[in-house]
Amino acid sequence: MTSTPADELARVVRDHAGRLAASLVSLLGDFSAAEDLVQDAVETALRRWPEEGVPDRPDGWLFTVARRRGLDLLRRQQNYRSKLAELQWPVQPAPDDRLRLVFTCCHPALAREAQIALTLRVVCGLTTAQLAAAFLVPETTVAQRVTRAKRKIAQAGIPYRLPRDDELPERLGEVLTVIYLLFNEGYLSSTRDRPHSRDLVDDAEWLTALLAGLLPAEPEVTGLLALIRLHRSRAAARFTPDGQLILLPDQDRSTWDHAAIAAATGLLTRTARRHRSPGPYQLQAAIAACHCEAASWAETDWHQILVLYDLLLRLQPSAVTRLHRAVAVRYVEGAEAALAEVDALRNELGSYPLLHATRAELLRATGDHARAREADQRALELTNNPAQAELLHQRLVRP
Amino acid sequence: MKYVLMFVETEQFAQELAAKTAAEREQAYQRVYAWFDEHAGKISGGRKLQAPHTATTVRLDGPAPVTTDGPFMEGKEVVSGFTEVDVTDLDEALQMVRTWPGCPVVEIRPVES
């Protein structure tokens, strides 16, 4: 497969933008200026590489452009000028420079949307246009979010530093939440045609791997990495060639990446051995691993999955988790018991399409085909995802 | 011992003020100045704060402290006290606020320099 200039840029930006931004922040002490320099270089490359071809050393090229723009920008700030001119590429900032950058972008004093936008932009190097495309919002909205967030970092005195040990659980939690949301967004919208070379799932995996490298002793980071990799290992089986969603029971398990599954479950097992009580990401990864390791849907270890969901519910008593647990209940205790669990969630999750789709499945299993159709119909009315809608439609037209 | 009052402006108040004529607004300002003059002997200091978008709020009435973006601007919630602290950055201020034993909501706002 030949890579286009845009693909090459995406790769170079993902690998180097965070490092470049981190080194510029360290030097200038100005988060916003550093971020602008990197974005400027990326946008210049976006314009020029398709015409002029990809340079021999693309990372060095980006760095040179960023530095030149920095010199232009700082012409009036003489004290930085000599320092900036001396800066060499490749720089080797302390390994935790990028980590500091991630923690600054995900500071709890910033709104969630701002945390996500900043992380993707500063650490992963996405442009405003790419962010807008990924989240289906106008470019002006993204630009405003980013501007507001940068202004707040400067004016509210949000520091560019690593959290202390006693702050780490809360602050790392924020970072992992942001990455998890990125991953989910990418995972759900992968049904859309993909004209652009950036995939949010790739970015989420890359960020988690970066964190795991920098914080190897944090079991939840490893848990999230395993979770993302386990989901990705099944990517080839999730869609038909024409883009229709294939649910887990119907997937061709021979197309799963079994080497990746073995590597991810190995990672999870080693982490579990070192830490007694698993956190929510490890538990979700363990559930994904149960599915990945089953030779067929019928051979899935539902007892194990039910135990894992019970542990997860203790940490995260959410209605959505209870809905997922109900599927395991069906195969352990039967469809009637599962249906009772799902019906108990109807007040809380009444507008959630998956509740109605799950109810429909359970009603069909108990032989109540009329009410099953009603539930499918309701799910179809509520879903926004085209692949989900198509699947529900297929069910409804089936005799 | 120093005390600072934190004044909370509502949306309605801002709208009413904007709807006034320049002369009426001037009168309103004069009443504020007069109030400061009247209490001048008791006021030891005070400063204008940065705009509300710079705020960070910590909620301590749940099972764990929750830190969020933005000011709280609900009519039923009013600022009951204010203290000026001198710390390195927002994280140090947050660290102090985590152990605050009083009212359930604290707003941290940088002082305009």
Short mmCIF file of N, CA, C and O in Angstrom, two decimals, chain A residues 107-112 148 151-152 155-159 161-164 166-167 170-171 174, chain B residues 50-57 65-70 88-92 94-95 98 110:
data_model
loop_
_atom_site.label_atom_id
_atom_site.label_comp_id
_atom_site.label_asym_id
_atom_site.label_seq_id
_atom_site.Cartn_x
_atom_site.Cartn_y
_atom_site.Cartn_z
N HIS A 107 -6.23 18.67 32.54
CA HIS A 107 -6.42 19.19 33.89
C HIS A 107 -7.91 19.24 34.23
O HIS A 107 -8.72 19.66 33.40
N PRO A 108 -8.28 18.81 35.45
CA PRO A 108 -9.71 18.76 35.79
C PRO A 108 -10.39 20.13 35.79
O PRO A 108 -11.62 20.19 35.74
N ALA A 109 -9.63 21.20 35.81
CA ALA A 109 -10.26 22.53 35.78
C ALA A 109 -10.69 22.91 34.36
O ALA A 109 -11.29 23.95 34.18
N LEU A 110 -10.38 22.07 33.38
CA LEU A 110 -10.84 22.33 32.01
C LEU A 110 -12.06 21.47 31.73
O LEU A 110 -12.18 20.35 32.23
N ALA A 111 -12.97 22.00 30.90
CA ALA A 111 -14.15 21.24 30.51
C ALA A 111 -13.73 20.01 29.72
O ALA A 111 -12.69 20.02 29.05
N ARG A 112 -14.53 18.96 29.80
CA ARG A 112 -14.18 17.69 29.13
C ARG A 112 -13.90 17.88 27.64
O ARG A 112 -12.93 17.36 27.10
N ARG A 148 -10.40 29.05 24.30
CA ARG A 148 -10.86 29.22 25.68
C ARG A 148 -9.96 28.44 26.64
O ARG A 148 -9.57 28.94 27.68
N ARG A 151 -6.57 29.97 27.04
CA ARG A 151 -6.65 31.20 27.84
C ARG A 151 -6.80 30.85 29.31
O ARG A 151 -6.20 31.46 30.18
N LYS A 152 -7.60 29.82 29.58
CA LYS A 152 -7.79 29.46 30.98
C LYS A 152 -6.49 28.92 31.59
O LYS A 152 -6.15 29.24 32.72
N GLN A 155 -4.48 32.07 32.30
CA GLN A 155 -4.99 33.03 33.27
C GLN A 155 -5.30 32.43 34.63
O GLN A 155 -5.19 33.10 35.64
N ALA A 156 -5.74 31.17 34.65
CA ALA A 156 -6.09 30.56 35.94
C ALA A 156 -4.88 29.95 36.62
O ALA A 156 -4.97 29.47 37.74
N GLY A 157 -3.73 29.95 35.94
CA GLY A 157 -2.52 29.42 36.55
C GLY A 157 -2.50 27.91 36.62
O GLY A 157 -2.04 27.33 37.60
N ILE A 158 -3.01 27.25 35.57
CA ILE A 158 -2.90 25.79 35.50
C ILE A 158 -1.46 25.45 35.17
O ILE A 158 -0.92 25.91 34.15
N PRO A 159 -0.78 24.69 36.05
CA PRO A 159 0.65 24.49 35.86
C PRO A 159 0.97 23.42 34.84
O PRO A 159 0.16 22.54 34.55
N ARG A 161 3.00 20.62 34.84
CA ARG A 161 3.78 19.79 35.76
C ARG A 161 3.13 18.43 35.92
O ARG A 161 1.96 18.25 35.57
N LEU A 162 3.90 17.51 36.46
CA LEU A 162 3.33 16.19 36.76
C LEU A 162 2.64 16.24 38.11
O LEU A 162 3.13 16.89 39.03
N PRO A 163 1.51 15.57 38.24
CA PRO A 163 0.83 15.54 39.54
C PRO A 163 1.70 14.83 40.58
O PRO A 163 2.49 13.95 40.24
N ARG A 164 1.53 15.25 41.83
CA ARG A 164 2.20 14.53 42.92
C ARG A 164 1.53 13.16 43.09
O ARG A 164 0.42 12.94 42.62
N ASP A 166 0.00 11.85 45.54
CA ASP A 166 -1.32 11.86 46.16
C ASP A 166 -2.39 12.41 45.23
O ASP A 166 -3.57 12.19 45.42
N GLU A 167 -1.97 13.15 44.19
CA GLU A 167 -2.94 13.69 43.22
C GLU A 167 -3.13 12.73 42.05
O GLU A 167 -4.09 12.85 41.29
N GLU A 170 -6.56 10.76 40.92
CA GLU A 170 -7.60 11.61 40.34
C GLU A 170 -7.18 12.12 38.97
O GLU A 170 -7.95 12.08 38.01
N ARG A 171 -5.96 12.60 38.89
CA ARG A 171 -5.51 13.23 37.65
C ARG A 171 -5.29 12.21 36.55
O ARG A 171 -5.61 12.47 35.39
N GLU A 174 -8.59 11.33 35.04
CA GLU A 174 -9.05 12.29 34.03
C GLU A 174 -8.42 11.96 32.67
O GLU A 174 -9.10 11.96 31.64
N GLN B 50 -10.59 38.22 37.96
CA GLN B 50 -10.67 37.82 36.55
C GLN B 50 -12.11 37.42 36.23
O GLN B 50 -12.89 37.08 37.11
N ALA B 51 -12.44 37.42 34.97
CA ALA B 51 -13.81 37.09 34.52
C ALA B 51 -14.19 35.65 34.89
O ALA B 51 -13.32 34.82 35.14
N PRO B 52 -15.50 35.35 34.97
CA PRO B 52 -15.96 34.03 35.42
C PRO B 52 -15.36 32.84 34.65
O PRO B 52 -15.25 31.75 35.19
N HIS B 53 -14.96 33.02 33.38
CA HIS B 53 -14.46 31.86 32.63
C HIS B 53 -13.15 31.31 33.20
O HIS B 53 -12.70 30.23 32.82
N THR B 54 -12.54 32.04 34.11
CA THR B 54 -11.27 31.56 34.69
C THR B 54 -11.49 30.68 35.92
O THR B 54 -10.53 30.25 36.54
N ALA B 55 -12.76 30.42 36.28
CA ALA B 55 -13.06 29.75 37.55
C ALA B 55 -12.90 28.24 37.51
O ALA B 55 -13.05 27.61 36.48
N THR B 56 -12.62 27.67 38.68
CA THR B 56 -12.60 26.22 38.90
C THR B 56 -13.41 25.93 40.15
O THR B 56 -13.26 26.62 41.14
N THR B 57 -14.29 24.94 40.12
CA THR B 57 -15.17 24.65 41.24
C THR B 57 -14.93 23.24 41.78
O THR B 57 -14.79 22.31 41.00
N PRO B 65 -14.31 14.26 46.39
CA PRO B 65 -14.30 15.62 45.83
C PRO B 65 -14.33 15.58 44.30
O PRO B 65 -13.67 14.75 43.70
N VAL B 66 -15.13 16.46 43.69
CA VAL B 66 -15.23 16.52 42.24
C VAL B 66 -14.81 17.90 41.77
O VAL B 66 -15.36 18.91 42.21
N THR B 67 -13.84 17.95 40.87
CA THR B 67 -13.32 19.22 40.36
C THR B 67 -13.85 19.44 38.95
O THR B 67 -13.78 18.55 38.13
N THR B 68 -14.40 20.62 38.70
CA THR B 68 -14.96 20.89 37.37
C THR B 68 -14.60 22.27 36.87
O THR B 68 -14.14 23.12 37.62
N ASP B 69 -14.85 22.45 35.58
CA ASP B 69 -14.65 23.73 34.91
C ASP B 69 -15.79 24.66 35.25
O ASP B 69 -16.90 24.23 35.43
N GLY B 70 -15.49 25.92 35.31
CA GLY B 70 -16.54 26.91 35.30
C GLY B 70 -17.01 27.40 36.65
O GLY B 70 -16.82 26.74 37.66
N THR B 88 1.63 28.90 44.50
CA THR B 88 2.38 28.85 43.25
C THR B 88 1.47 28.82 42.03
O THR B 88 1.69 29.52 41.05
N ASP B 89 0.47 27.93 42.07
CA ASP B 89 -0.38 27.75 40.89
C ASP B 89 -1.73 27.17 41.31
O ASP B 89 -1.98 26.95 42.49
N LEU B 90 -2.57 26.89 40.31
CA LEU B 90 -3.91 26.37 40.58
C LEU B 90 -3.86 25.05 41.35
O LEU B 90 -4.68 24.81 42.23
N ASP B 91 -2.90 24.20 41.04
CA ASP B 91 -2.83 22.92 41.73
C ASP B 91 -2.59 23.07 43.23
O ASP B 91 -3.13 22.31 44.03
N GLU B 92 -1.79 24.05 43.60
CA GLU B 92 -1.54 24.26 45.03
C GLU B 92 -2.81 24.77 45.70
O GLU B 92 -3.13 24.37 46.83
N LEU B 94 -5.84 24.12 44.68
CA LEU B 94 -6.73 22.96 44.73
C LEU B 94 -6.39 22.06 45.91
O LEU B 94 -7.26 21.54 46.59
N GLN B 95 -5.10 21.91 46.13
CA GLN B 95 -4.63 21.07 47.23
C GLN B 95 -5.15 21.60 48.57
O GLN B 95 -5.60 20.85 49.42
N ARG B 98 -9.06 21.06 48.93
CA ARG B 98 -9.51 19.68 49.15
C ARG B 98 -9.80 19.40 50.61
O ARG B 98 -10.63 18.55 50.92
N PRO B 110 -8.41 33.38 39.97
CA PRO B 110 -7.19 34.19 40.02
C PRO B 110 -7.53 35.68 40.12
O PRO B 110 -8.49 36.14 39.53
#
